[in-house]
Each structure stands twice: as structure tokens, then as C-alpha cells.
PDB file of C-alpha atoms and ligand atoms in Angstrom:
ATOM      1  CA  VAL A   1     -12.432 -32.696 -10.490  1.00  0.00           C
ATOM      2  CA  ILE A   2     -12.868 -31.550  -6.896  1.00  0.00           C
ATOM      3  CA  VAL A   3     -15.216 -33.643  -4.729  1.00  0.00           C
ATOM      4  CA  ARG A   4     -16.274 -33.743  -1.091  1.00  0.00           C
ATOM      5  CA  PHE A   5     -13.998 -35.555   1.350  1.00  0.00           C
ATOM      6  CA  ALA A   6     -16.690 -38.123   2.245  1.00  0.00           C
ATOM      7  CA  ASP A   7     -17.395 -38.844  -1.422  1.00  0.00           C
ATOM      8  CA  LEU A   8     -13.688 -39.354  -2.096  1.00  0.00           C
ATOM      9  CA  LEU A   9     -13.316 -41.891   0.702  1.00  0.00           C
ATOM     10  CA  GLU A  10     -16.486 -43.663  -0.402  1.00  0.00           C
ATOM     11  CA  GLU A  11     -15.304 -43.770  -4.022  1.00  0.00           C
ATOM     12  CA  ALA A  12     -12.040 -45.362  -2.894  1.00  0.00           C
ATOM     13  CA  ARG A  13     -13.855 -47.892  -0.741  1.00  0.00           C
ATOM     14  CA  ARG A  14     -16.151 -48.868  -3.613  1.00  0.00           C
ATOM     15  CA  GLY A  15     -13.138 -49.215  -5.901  1.00  0.00           C
ATOM     16  CA  GLY A  16     -11.525 -51.617  -3.431  1.00  0.00           C
ATOM     17  CA  THR A  17      -8.722 -49.222  -2.544  1.00  0.00           C
ATOM     18  CA  VAL A  18      -7.818 -46.669   0.132  1.00  0.00           C
ATOM     19  CA  VAL A  19      -7.060 -43.006  -0.370  1.00  0.00           C
ATOM     20  CA  GLY A  20      -3.498 -41.820  -0.865  1.00  0.00           C
ATOM     21  CA  ALA A  21      -2.918 -38.289   0.459  1.00  0.00           C
ATOM     22  CA  PHE A  22       0.129 -36.331  -0.708  1.00  0.00           C
ATOM     23  CA  THR A  23       1.509 -32.992   0.428  1.00  0.00           C
ATOM     24  CA  CYS A  24       1.666 -30.518  -2.456  1.00  0.00           C
ATOM     25  CA  TYR A  25       3.887 -27.481  -1.961  1.00  0.00           C
ATOM     26  CA  ASP A  26       3.727 -26.040  -5.453  1.00  0.00           C
ATOM     27  CA  ALA A  27       2.304 -26.549  -8.930  1.00  0.00           C
ATOM     28  CA  GLU A  28       5.094 -28.978  -9.832  1.00  0.00           C
ATOM     29  CA  SER A  29       4.417 -31.331  -6.932  1.00  0.00           C
ATOM     30  CA  ALA A  30       0.636 -31.056  -7.448  1.00  0.00           C
ATOM     31  CA  ALA A  31       0.928 -31.818 -11.167  1.00  0.00           C
ATOM     32  CA  GLY A  32       3.148 -34.806 -10.322  1.00  0.00           C
ATOM     33  CA  VAL A  33       0.584 -36.170  -7.864  1.00  0.00           C
ATOM     34  CA  LEU A  34      -2.304 -35.646 -10.282  1.00  0.00           C
ATOM     35  CA  ARG A  35      -0.372 -37.371 -13.078  1.00  0.00           C
ATOM     36  CA  ALA A  36       0.298 -40.327 -10.758  1.00  0.00           C
ATOM     37  CA  ALA A  37      -3.376 -40.537  -9.737  1.00  0.00           C
ATOM     38  CA  ARG A  38      -4.471 -41.663 -13.239  1.00  0.00           C
ATOM     39  CA  GLY A  39      -8.152 -41.817 -12.369  1.00  0.00           C
ATOM     40  CA  ARG A  40      -7.714 -42.910  -8.761  1.00  0.00           C
ATOM     41  CA  PRO A  41      -9.056 -40.667  -5.986  1.00  0.00           C
ATOM     42  CA  VAL A  42      -6.381 -38.634  -4.160  1.00  0.00           C
ATOM     43  CA  VAL A  43      -6.138 -36.040  -1.431  1.00  0.00           C
ATOM     44  CA  MET A  44      -3.857 -33.050  -2.007  1.00  0.00           C
ATOM     45  CA  LEU A  45      -2.547 -32.113   1.434  1.00  0.00           C
ATOM     46  CA  ILE A  46      -1.891 -28.410   1.985  1.00  0.00           C
ATOM     47  CA  SER A  47       0.637 -27.474   4.630  1.00  0.00           C
ATOM     48  CA  ALA A  48      -0.674 -25.196   7.401  1.00  0.00           C
ATOM     49  CA  GLN A  49       2.539 -23.187   6.950  1.00  0.00           C
ATOM     50  CA  MET A  50       1.589 -22.528   3.343  1.00  0.00           C
ATOM     51  CA  VAL A  51      -1.917 -21.384   4.259  1.00  0.00           C
ATOM     52  CA  SER A  52      -0.693 -18.937   6.897  1.00  0.00           C
ATOM     53  CA  GLY A  53       2.496 -17.945   5.026  1.00  0.00           C
ATOM     54  CA  PRO A  54       3.060 -15.227   2.398  1.00  0.00           C
ATOM     55  CA  ASP A  55       0.426 -15.196  -0.364  1.00  0.00           C
ATOM     56  CA  GLY A  56      -1.123 -18.384   1.043  1.00  0.00           C
ATOM     57  CA  ASP A  57      -4.485 -17.557  -0.518  1.00  0.00           C
ATOM     58  CA  LEU A  58      -2.944 -17.230  -3.992  1.00  0.00           C
ATOM     59  CA  LEU A  59      -0.918 -20.431  -3.692  1.00  0.00           C
ATOM     60  CA  VAL A  60      -3.936 -22.419  -2.499  1.00  0.00           C
ATOM     61  CA  ALA A  61      -6.035 -20.967  -5.329  1.00  0.00           C
ATOM     62  CA  ALA A  62      -3.395 -22.175  -7.813  1.00  0.00           C
ATOM     63  CA  LEU A  63      -3.473 -25.696  -6.387  1.00  0.00           C
ATOM     64  CA  ARG A  64      -7.278 -25.691  -6.402  1.00  0.00           C
ATOM     65  CA  GLY A  65      -7.189 -24.675 -10.056  1.00  0.00           C
ATOM     66  CA  LEU A  66      -5.009 -27.687 -10.872  1.00  0.00           C
ATOM     67  CA  ALA A  67      -7.327 -30.027  -8.954  1.00  0.00           C
ATOM     68  CA  GLU A  68     -10.390 -28.662 -10.777  1.00  0.00           C
ATOM     69  CA  GLN A  69      -8.806 -29.614 -14.107  1.00  0.00           C
ATOM     70  CA  ALA A  70      -7.787 -33.119 -12.967  1.00  0.00           C
ATOM     71  CA  ARG A  71      -9.468 -36.214 -14.392  1.00  0.00           C
ATOM     72  CA  SER A  72      -9.266 -37.920 -10.971  1.00  0.00           C
ATOM     73  CA  MET A  73     -11.480 -37.162  -8.003  1.00  0.00           C
ATOM     74  CA  VAL A  74      -9.521 -34.838  -5.718  1.00  0.00           C
ATOM     75  CA  CYS A  75     -10.093 -33.260  -2.331  1.00  0.00           C
ATOM     76  CA  LEU A  76      -7.801 -30.553  -0.928  1.00  0.00           C
ATOM     77  CA  GLN A  77      -7.146 -30.890   2.796  1.00  0.00           C
ATOM     78  CA  LEU A  78      -5.442 -28.488   5.173  1.00  0.00           C
ATOM     79  CA  ASP A  79      -2.935 -30.648   7.050  1.00  0.00           C
ATOM     80  CA  HIS A  80      -1.931 -30.295  10.724  1.00  0.00           C
ATOM     81  CA  ALA A  81      -3.563 -26.998  11.657  1.00  0.00           C
ATOM     82  CA  HIS A  82      -2.741 -26.201  15.279  1.00  0.00           C
ATOM     83  CA  ASP A  83      -4.963 -23.140  15.778  1.00  0.00           C
ATOM     84  CA  LEU A  84      -8.469 -22.041  14.829  1.00  0.00           C
ATOM     85  CA  ASP A  85      -7.295 -19.037  12.774  1.00  0.00           C
ATOM     86  CA  THR A  86      -5.537 -21.390  10.369  1.00  0.00           C
ATOM     87  CA  VAL A  87      -8.579 -23.698  10.304  1.00  0.00           C
ATOM     88  CA  ARG A  88     -10.782 -20.701   9.445  1.00  0.00           C
ATOM     89  CA  ALA A  89      -8.348 -19.503   6.780  1.00  0.00           C
ATOM     90  CA  GLY A  90      -8.262 -22.976   5.185  1.00  0.00           C
ATOM     91  CA  CYS A  91     -12.062 -23.180   5.130  1.00  0.00           C
ATOM     92  CA  GLU A  92     -12.316 -19.700   3.594  1.00  0.00           C
ATOM     93  CA  MET A  93      -9.806 -20.676   0.894  1.00  0.00           C
ATOM     94  CA  GLY A  94     -12.234 -23.369  -0.256  1.00  0.00           C
ATOM     95  CA  LEU A  95     -10.483 -26.490   1.019  1.00  0.00           C
ATOM     96  CA  GLY A  96     -12.705 -29.569   1.342  1.00  0.00           C
ATOM     97  CA  ALA A  97     -11.255 -30.840   4.615  1.00  0.00           C
ATOM     98  CA  VAL A  98      -9.118 -29.631   7.499  1.00  0.00           C
ATOM     99  CA  MET A  99      -7.011 -31.586   9.938  1.00  0.00           C
ATOM    100  CA  ALA A 100      -7.401 -29.977  13.351  1.00  0.00           C
ATOM    101  CA  ASP A 101      -4.360 -31.410  15.107  1.00  0.00           C
ATOM    102  CA  GLY A 102      -4.639 -30.965  18.866  1.00  0.00           C
ATOM    103  CA  SER A 103      -2.714 -34.140  19.647  1.00  0.00           C
ATOM    104  CA  HIS A 104      -0.007 -32.126  21.444  1.00  0.00           C
ATOM    105  CA  LEU A 105      -2.640 -30.736  23.851  1.00  0.00           C
ATOM    106  CA  SER A 106      -4.197 -32.304  26.949  1.00  0.00           C
ATOM    107  CA  PRO A 107      -7.176 -34.585  26.124  1.00  0.00           C
ATOM    108  CA  ASP A 108      -9.674 -31.915  27.255  1.00  0.00           C
ATOM    109  CA  ALA A 109      -7.939 -29.161  25.286  1.00  0.00           C
ATOM    110  CA  ASN A 110      -7.771 -31.389  22.184  1.00  0.00           C
ATOM    111  CA  LEU A 111     -11.525 -32.025  22.464  1.00  0.00           C
ATOM    112  CA  GLU A 112     -12.244 -28.312  22.861  1.00  0.00           C
ATOM    113  CA  PHE A 113      -9.995 -27.413  19.896  1.00  0.00           C
ATOM    114  CA  VAL A 114     -11.590 -29.992  17.614  1.00  0.00           C
ATOM    115  CA  LEU A 115     -15.113 -28.916  18.594  1.00  0.00           C
ATOM    116  CA  GLY A 116     -14.088 -25.318  17.783  1.00  0.00           C
ATOM    117  CA  ALA A 117     -12.756 -26.438  14.401  1.00  0.00           C
ATOM    118  CA  ARG A 118     -15.973 -28.318  13.655  1.00  0.00           C
ATOM    119  CA  ALA A 119     -18.055 -25.274  14.559  1.00  0.00           C
ATOM    120  CA  ILE A 120     -16.125 -23.333  11.885  1.00  0.00           C
ATOM    121  CA  ALA A 121     -15.907 -26.079   9.256  1.00  0.00           C
ATOM    122  CA  ALA A 122     -19.237 -27.912   9.385  1.00  0.00           C
ATOM    123  CA  PRO A 123     -21.484 -24.960   8.344  1.00  0.00           C
ATOM    124  CA  LEU A 124     -19.227 -24.517   5.285  1.00  0.00           C
ATOM    125  CA  GLY A 125     -19.475 -28.208   4.377  1.00  0.00           C
ATOM    126  CA  VAL A 126     -15.792 -28.764   5.229  1.00  0.00           C
ATOM    127  CA  ALA A 127     -14.860 -32.160   6.722  1.00  0.00           C
ATOM    128  CA  VAL A 128     -12.707 -32.397   9.865  1.00  0.00           C
ATOM    129  CA  GLU A 129      -9.957 -34.867  10.690  1.00  0.00           C
ATOM    130  CA  ALA A 130      -8.424 -34.960  14.171  1.00  0.00           C
ATOM    131  CA  GLN A 131      -5.612 -36.892  15.819  1.00  0.00           C
ATOM    132  CA  LEU A 132      -5.406 -38.879  19.051  1.00  0.00           C
ATOM    133  CA  GLY A 133      -2.076 -40.136  20.366  1.00  0.00           C
ATOM    134  CA  ARG A 134       1.324 -38.569  19.717  1.00  0.00           C
ATOM    135  CA  LEU A 135       3.106 -38.722  16.399  1.00  0.00           C
ATOM    136  CA  GLU A 136       6.800 -37.956  16.831  1.00  0.00           C
ATOM    137  CA  GLY A 137       8.919 -36.386  14.100  1.00  0.00           C
ATOM    138  CA  LEU A 138       8.361 -33.166  12.173  1.00  0.00           C
ATOM    139  CA  GLU A 139       5.877 -32.393   9.430  1.00  0.00           C
ATOM    140  CA  GLU A 140       8.082 -30.219   7.202  1.00  0.00           C
ATOM    141  CA  ILE A 141      11.630 -31.334   8.093  1.00  0.00           C
ATOM    142  CA  ALA A 142      12.919 -34.904   7.771  1.00  0.00           C
ATOM    143  CA  VAL A 143      14.363 -36.008  11.124  1.00  0.00           C
ATOM    144  CA  ALA A 144      14.650 -39.509  12.579  1.00  0.00           C
ATOM    145  CA  ALA A 145      12.079 -40.331  15.248  1.00  0.00           C
ATOM    146  CA  ASP A 146      10.871 -43.126  17.501  1.00  0.00           C
ATOM    147  CA  SER A 147       7.132 -43.652  17.901  1.00  0.00           C
ATOM    148  CA  GLY A 148       5.291 -41.654  20.580  1.00  0.00           C
ATOM    149  CA  GLU A 149       2.328 -42.437  22.808  1.00  0.00           C
ATOM    150  CA  LEU A 150      -0.095 -44.746  20.972  1.00  0.00           C
ATOM    151  CA  THR A 151      -3.825 -44.072  20.543  1.00  0.00           C
ATOM    152  CA  ASN A 152      -6.066 -45.760  23.086  1.00  0.00           C
ATOM    153  CA  PRO A 153      -8.963 -47.549  21.303  1.00  0.00           C
ATOM    154  CA  GLU A 154     -11.567 -46.702  23.943  1.00  0.00           C
ATOM    155  CA  ASP A 155     -10.490 -43.032  23.970  1.00  0.00           C
ATOM    156  CA  ALA A 156     -10.787 -43.036  20.173  1.00  0.00           C
ATOM    157  CA  ARG A 157     -14.361 -44.378  20.289  1.00  0.00           C
ATOM    158  CA  VAL A 158     -15.482 -41.747  22.806  1.00  0.00           C
ATOM    159  CA  PHE A 159     -13.586 -38.910  21.078  1.00  0.00           C
ATOM    160  CA  VAL A 160     -15.126 -39.615  17.669  1.00  0.00           C
ATOM    161  CA  ARG A 161     -18.620 -39.798  19.201  1.00  0.00           C
ATOM    162  CA  GLU A 162     -18.184 -36.552  21.136  1.00  0.00           C
ATOM    163  CA  THR A 163     -16.604 -34.538  18.319  1.00  0.00           C
ATOM    164  CA  GLY A 164     -18.552 -35.824  15.301  1.00  0.00           C
ATOM    165  CA  ILE A 165     -15.353 -35.748  13.208  1.00  0.00           C
ATOM    166  CA  ASP A 166     -15.168 -37.297   9.739  1.00  0.00           C
ATOM    167  CA  CYS A 167     -11.759 -39.004  10.013  1.00  0.00           C
ATOM    168  CA  LEU A 168      -9.340 -39.892  12.827  1.00  0.00           C
ATOM    169  CA  GLY A 169      -5.548 -39.912  12.621  1.00  0.00           C
ATOM    170  CA  VAL A 170      -4.125 -42.673  14.795  1.00  0.00           C
ATOM    171  CA  ALA A 171      -0.747 -43.300  16.415  1.00  0.00           C
ATOM    172  CA  ILE A 172       0.104 -47.004  16.189  1.00  0.00           C
ATOM    173  CA  GLY A 173       3.890 -46.791  15.906  1.00  0.00           C
ATOM    174  CA  ASN A 174       3.928 -44.459  12.884  1.00  0.00           C
ATOM    175  CA  VAL A 175       6.125 -41.324  12.848  1.00  0.00           C
ATOM    176  CA  HIS A 176       6.516 -38.281  10.595  1.00  0.00           C
ATOM    177  CA  GLY A 177       9.738 -38.141   8.612  1.00  0.00           C
ATOM    178  CA  ILE A 178      12.304 -40.909   8.995  1.00  0.00           C
ATOM    179  CA  TYR A 179      11.774 -44.077  11.046  1.00  0.00           C
ATOM    180  CA  ARG A 180      14.575 -44.764  13.496  1.00  0.00           C
ATOM    181  CA  GLY A 181      14.990 -48.506  13.096  1.00  0.00           C
ATOM    182  CA  ARG A 182      12.477 -50.816  11.504  1.00  0.00           C
ATOM    183  CA  PRO A 183       8.901 -49.526  11.863  1.00  0.00           C
ATOM    184  CA  HIS A 184       6.578 -51.596  13.980  1.00  0.00           C
ATOM    185  CA  LEU A 185       2.832 -50.937  13.710  1.00  0.00           C
ATOM    186  CA  ASP A 186       0.516 -52.137  16.487  1.00  0.00           C
ATOM    187  CA  LEU A 187      -2.047 -53.979  14.326  1.00  0.00           C
ATOM    188  CA  PRO A 188      -4.198 -55.510  17.105  1.00  0.00           C
ATOM    189  CA  ARG A 189      -4.691 -51.980  18.462  1.00  0.00           C
ATOM    190  CA  LEU A 190      -5.594 -50.742  14.980  1.00  0.00           C
ATOM    191  CA  ARG A 191      -8.092 -53.583  14.436  1.00  0.00           C
ATOM    192  CA  GLU A 192      -9.769 -52.776  17.753  1.00  0.00           C
ATOM    193  CA  MET A 193     -10.046 -49.083  16.797  1.00  0.00           C
ATOM    194  CA  SER A 194     -11.326 -49.885  13.346  1.00  0.00           C
ATOM    195  CA  ALA A 195     -14.083 -52.055  14.858  1.00  0.00           C
ATOM    196  CA  GLY A 196     -15.072 -49.421  17.431  1.00  0.00           C
ATOM    197  CA  VAL A 197     -14.893 -46.208  15.394  1.00  0.00           C
ATOM    198  CA  PRO A 198     -17.475 -45.487  12.658  1.00  0.00           C
ATOM    199  CA  VAL A 199     -15.297 -43.095  10.594  1.00  0.00           C
ATOM    200  CA  PRO A 200     -12.248 -43.770   8.369  1.00  0.00           C
ATOM    201  CA  LEU A 201      -8.882 -43.979  10.143  1.00  0.00           C
ATOM    202  CA  CYS A 202      -5.854 -42.165   8.744  1.00  0.00           C
ATOM    203  CA  LEU A 203      -2.246 -43.349   8.897  1.00  0.00           C
ATOM    204  CA  HIS A 204       0.103 -40.372   8.955  1.00  0.00           C
ATOM    205  CA  GLY A 205       3.799 -40.887   8.335  1.00  0.00           C
ATOM    206  CA  GLY A 206       3.446 -43.073   5.238  1.00  0.00           C
ATOM    207  CA  SER A 207       6.996 -42.265   4.054  1.00  0.00           C
ATOM    208  CA  GLY A 208       9.588 -44.864   4.922  1.00  0.00           C
ATOM    209  CA  LEU A 209       7.016 -47.549   5.703  1.00  0.00           C
ATOM    210  CA  PRO A 210       7.756 -50.759   3.760  1.00  0.00           C
ATOM    211  CA  ALA A 211       4.913 -51.794   1.450  1.00  0.00           C
ATOM    212  CA  ASP A 212       4.106 -54.845   3.608  1.00  0.00           C
ATOM    213  CA  CYS A 213       3.644 -52.589   6.672  1.00  0.00           C
ATOM    214  CA  VAL A 214       1.291 -50.286   4.760  1.00  0.00           C
ATOM    215  CA  GLY A 215      -0.570 -53.321   3.421  1.00  0.00           C
ATOM    216  CA  ALA A 216      -1.017 -54.780   6.878  1.00  0.00           C
ATOM    217  CA  ALA A 217      -2.329 -51.438   8.146  1.00  0.00           C
ATOM    218  CA  VAL A 218      -4.784 -51.232   5.251  1.00  0.00           C
ATOM    219  CA  ALA A 219      -5.951 -54.794   5.890  1.00  0.00           C
ATOM    220  CA  ALA A 220      -6.439 -53.879   9.574  1.00  0.00           C
ATOM    221  CA  GLY A 221      -8.734 -50.971   8.735  1.00  0.00           C
ATOM    222  CA  ILE A 222      -6.803 -47.876   7.590  1.00  0.00           C
ATOM    223  CA  GLY A 223      -8.798 -45.822   5.032  1.00  0.00           C
ATOM    224  CA  LYS A 224      -6.298 -43.076   4.117  1.00  0.00           C
ATOM    225  CA  VAL A 225      -2.495 -42.933   4.117  1.00  0.00           C
ATOM    226  CA  ASN A 226      -0.580 -39.613   4.190  1.00  0.00           C
ATOM    227  CA  PHE A 227       2.768 -39.183   2.419  1.00  0.00           C
ATOM    228  CA  ASN A 228       5.077 -36.190   2.442  1.00  0.00           C
ATOM    229  CA  THR A 229       8.788 -36.773   3.206  1.00  0.00           C
ATOM    230  CA  ASP A 230       9.433 -39.294   0.403  1.00  0.00           C
ATOM    231  CA  LEU A 231       7.964 -36.853  -2.137  1.00  0.00           C
ATOM    232  CA  ARG A 232      10.066 -33.955  -0.829  1.00  0.00           C
ATOM    233  CA  GLN A 233      13.195 -36.075  -0.924  1.00  0.00           C
ATOM    234  CA  ALA A 234      12.524 -37.245  -4.496  1.00  0.00           C
ATOM    235  CA  TYR A 235      11.777 -33.639  -5.560  1.00  0.00           C
ATOM    236  CA  LEU A 236      14.929 -32.237  -3.977  1.00  0.00           C
ATOM    237  CA  THR A 237      17.265 -35.038  -5.055  1.00  0.00           C
ATOM    238  CA  ARG A 238      16.130 -34.573  -8.637  1.00  0.00           C
ATOM    239  CA  THR A 239      16.375 -30.794  -8.328  1.00  0.00           C
ATOM    240  CA  ALA A 240      19.976 -31.091  -7.127  1.00  0.00           C
ATOM    241  CA  GLN A 241      20.815 -33.342 -10.093  1.00  0.00           C
ATOM    242  CA  GLU A 242      19.179 -31.059 -12.643  1.00  0.00           C
ATOM    243  CA  LEU A 243      20.345 -27.794 -11.150  1.00  0.00           C
ATOM    244  CA  ALA A 244      23.826 -28.241 -12.571  1.00  0.00           C
ATOM    245  CA  ARG A 245      22.316 -28.199 -16.087  1.00  0.00           C
ATOM    246  CA  ALA A 246      19.648 -25.519 -15.564  1.00  0.00           C
ATOM    247  CA  PRO A 247      21.883 -22.426 -15.604  1.00  0.00           C
ATOM    248  CA  VAL A 248      22.909 -23.275 -19.190  1.00  0.00           C
ATOM    249  CA  GLY A 249      20.407 -21.181 -21.099  1.00  0.00           C
ATOM    250  CA  ALA A 250      18.496 -20.534 -17.834  1.00  0.00           C
ATOM    251  CA  ALA A 251      16.437 -23.671 -18.540  1.00  0.00           C
ATOM    252  CA  LEU A 252      13.830 -23.278 -15.822  1.00  0.00           C
ATOM    253  CA  LEU A 253      11.050 -25.268 -17.455  1.00  0.00           C
ATOM    254  CA  ALA A 254      13.281 -28.315 -17.907  1.00  0.00           C
ATOM    255  CA  LEU A 255      14.005 -28.168 -14.175  1.00  0.00           C
ATOM    256  CA  HIS A 256      10.264 -28.016 -13.396  1.00  0.00           C
ATOM    257  CA  HIS A 257       9.533 -30.949 -15.683  1.00  0.00           C
ATOM    258  CA  ALA A 258      12.158 -33.025 -13.875  1.00  0.00           C
ATOM    259  CA  GLN A 259      10.600 -32.095 -10.509  1.00  0.00           C
ATOM    260  CA  MET A 260       7.153 -33.135 -11.759  1.00  0.00           C
ATOM    261  CA  ASP A 261       8.569 -36.458 -13.008  1.00  0.00           C
ATOM    262  CA  ALA A 262      10.232 -37.171  -9.649  1.00  0.00           C
ATOM    263  CA  VAL A 263       7.043 -36.517  -7.676  1.00  0.00           C
ATOM    264  CA  ALA A 264       4.861 -38.402 -10.169  1.00  0.00           C
ATOM    265  CA  GLN A 265       7.098 -41.470  -9.984  1.00  0.00           C
ATOM    266  CA  THR A 266       7.171 -41.504  -6.176  1.00  0.00           C
ATOM    267  CA  ALA A 267       3.427 -40.917  -5.802  1.00  0.00           C
ATOM    268  CA  ALA A 268       2.704 -43.606  -8.417  1.00  0.00           C
ATOM    269  CA  GLU A 269       4.733 -46.144  -6.428  1.00  0.00           C
ATOM    270  CA  LYS A 270       2.770 -45.323  -3.275  1.00  0.00           C
ATOM    271  CA  LEU A 271      -0.579 -45.516  -5.063  1.00  0.00           C
ATOM    272  CA  ALA A 272       0.305 -48.801  -6.741  1.00  0.00           C
ATOM    273  CA  ALA A 273       1.141 -50.279  -3.347  1.00  0.00           C
ATOM    274  CA  LEU A 274      -2.128 -49.004  -1.845  1.00  0.00           C
ATOM    275  CA  THR A 275      -4.186 -50.342  -4.740  1.00  0.00           C
ATOM    276  CA  SER A 276      -2.703 -53.819  -4.762  1.00  0.00           C
ATOM    277  CA  LEU A 277      -2.636 -54.151  -0.979  1.00  0.00           C
ATOM    278  CA  ALA A 278      -6.168 -52.936  -0.439  1.00  0.00           C
ATOM    279  CA  ALA A 279      -7.368 -56.016  -2.273  1.00  0.00           C
ATOM    280  CA  LEU A 280      -6.182 -58.201   0.625  1.00  0.00           C
ATOM    281  CA  PRO A 281      -8.961 -59.798   2.698  1.00  0.00           C
ATOM    282  CA  ARG A 282      -9.919 -57.687   5.755  1.00  0.00           C
TER     283      ARG A 282
HETATM  284  P1  LIG B 301       5.609 -38.396   6.139  1.00  0.00           P
HETATM  285  O1  LIG B 301       6.304 -37.082   5.879  1.00  0.00           O
HETATM  286  O2  LIG B 301       6.315 -39.211   7.161  1.00  0.00           O
HETATM  287  O3  LIG B 301       5.277 -39.131   4.904  1.00  0.00           O
HETATM  288  O4  LIG B 301       4.217 -38.009   6.828  1.00  0.00           O
HETATM  289  C1  LIG B 301       3.289 -37.288   6.071  1.00  0.00           C
HETATM  290  C2  LIG B 301       2.079 -36.968   6.857  1.00  0.00           C
HETATM  291  O5  LIG B 301       1.659 -37.689   7.726  1.00  0.00           O
HETATM  292  C3  LIG B 301       1.366 -35.736   6.474  1.00  0.00           C
HETATM  293  O6  LIG B 301       0.263 -35.518   7.279  1.00  0.00           O
END
């Protein structure tokens, strides 16, 4: 069932867990995520490239249809939109939240972009997430990266107050894609932000983070963790294995079932870690 972004985060908080958010590129990955959810609230992240790409409206409608049928509470969120046209398109496609990512812009331009996104989203009841600090790495391609400029806690407090956003993505040593070396998250910085900011904080770059790192971030105040690369890698590794068999009898459905299994297994591991770790004292 599809619910509002705020209700999803609140449901997770009441259940003593945090929200897992997973990028869904097709029906197979979405079905895998929804199978893994098993009653727990999840966010289905929708790539900005999908929204603005060929037949984006049809693909998003298909993913929404899957979410409507799910037993879990689900919110669809446009991920990493870098321009207002994509934000508007995502809102018009019926997504429940948009991430207006102006973190590559100057602080003033980021503020202006996020206010523009809110002006589009808020009247439609769509929640807005923004990002302060730089997250290195790529959103759609797995490359190794070192962490970028970290989020300043005082800037975060002021930014959230001035923009009225619903969720803030933070840079505390996290990267998109593959961590070069062992990840190190700045937990004192995160604790300070969590105390000073009244909205949930989001940890992007969940793939490749050891479970104890994710757990420490959750204990220090993270409310939502985004995962993409690990799901793509599981999907593609399994596809490569199964592809050798698929041409025999053109067995397409067997290939799709294997893809769903791979995503479901990976997402279930992430959700199990979030559920058990969220029970730690804060
Ligand atoms: P990873 O690809 O590193 O898991 O990051 C996902 C993400 O943050 C999506 O917004």
C-alpha cells in the first residue's frame, strides 16, 4: 500500500526501526524489494534518469502499480533530481517524495533550488529531501570513491529551517558506489546534526558499508538509509549466471525470477541489519 513519506518514517520509528530505501529500475527489482520488505516500511527510489528517460511515465506507473498491491507500507521517491523540470515530472507522476539534490551547487544556489522544488512539491503533498555536503561517487555507475566535503552541523540547522524540507541527506564520510578503503563515518558530527535538526536524516551510499557502520549511524540518529549499488551488482551477477541457460527455450521468465530472487535476498539482508541495529540504545 502506498503511504505518505512522513507516515512511512513515523511508522518505522514507532516500530523501532529505520527506513530502508532501495533503487528500483524495473518490475523485477521492485518485486524483489517488496518481497524482502515482508511488512516493513520501505521506500522505492526512482532514478531521475528513469523519470526523464524514454517512457518514464509508463515505467513509473508500473512501479506505482506494484507498490499499490504491496502488503508493506511503501513510498515512491524520486532520487537525486538536479533540475526543477525533473522534480515537476516526478511530482506529476504521483511520487510521494522527491530528492532535490543541489549539493553540487554553491550554498545559495542549493537553497534557491530546494525552495523552488518545495514550491512545486508542497502544494501537491509531495515531501522534499535535500542534501548538504558533497557525496563523491556516481549514482548509476559503480566507481570507487573517497569521501567528499562533510556536512556542517550549523549549516544543516539553518538550511532545514530556511527550506522547510522533510528530510536531509548528510555527508559524514559516506560515498555512492564503492568505498575506497575502509569507510569511516564521522559519528560525533552526525550526533550533533541529529540533535540540531528536527527532520529525519538520510544516509546515502548504504552499499558497501559494513553492518556495524550502518548500526552506529542509526544509533547516532540516521532515520533512512539508501541502497542501490549492492542491489544492481546482485541483479547483474545473477543475470550473467542465468543468461547462459536462458537461450535454451528462450526462458525469459526463469531469468526474471532469478533476478527477483537476487534483489530480494540482498534487500532482505539490508533490512535485517537495519531492524536489528535500530534496537540499539540511542
Ligand atoms: P549506493 O549505490 O552506494 O548504495 O548509494 C545509493 C544511494 O545513496 C541512492 O540515493
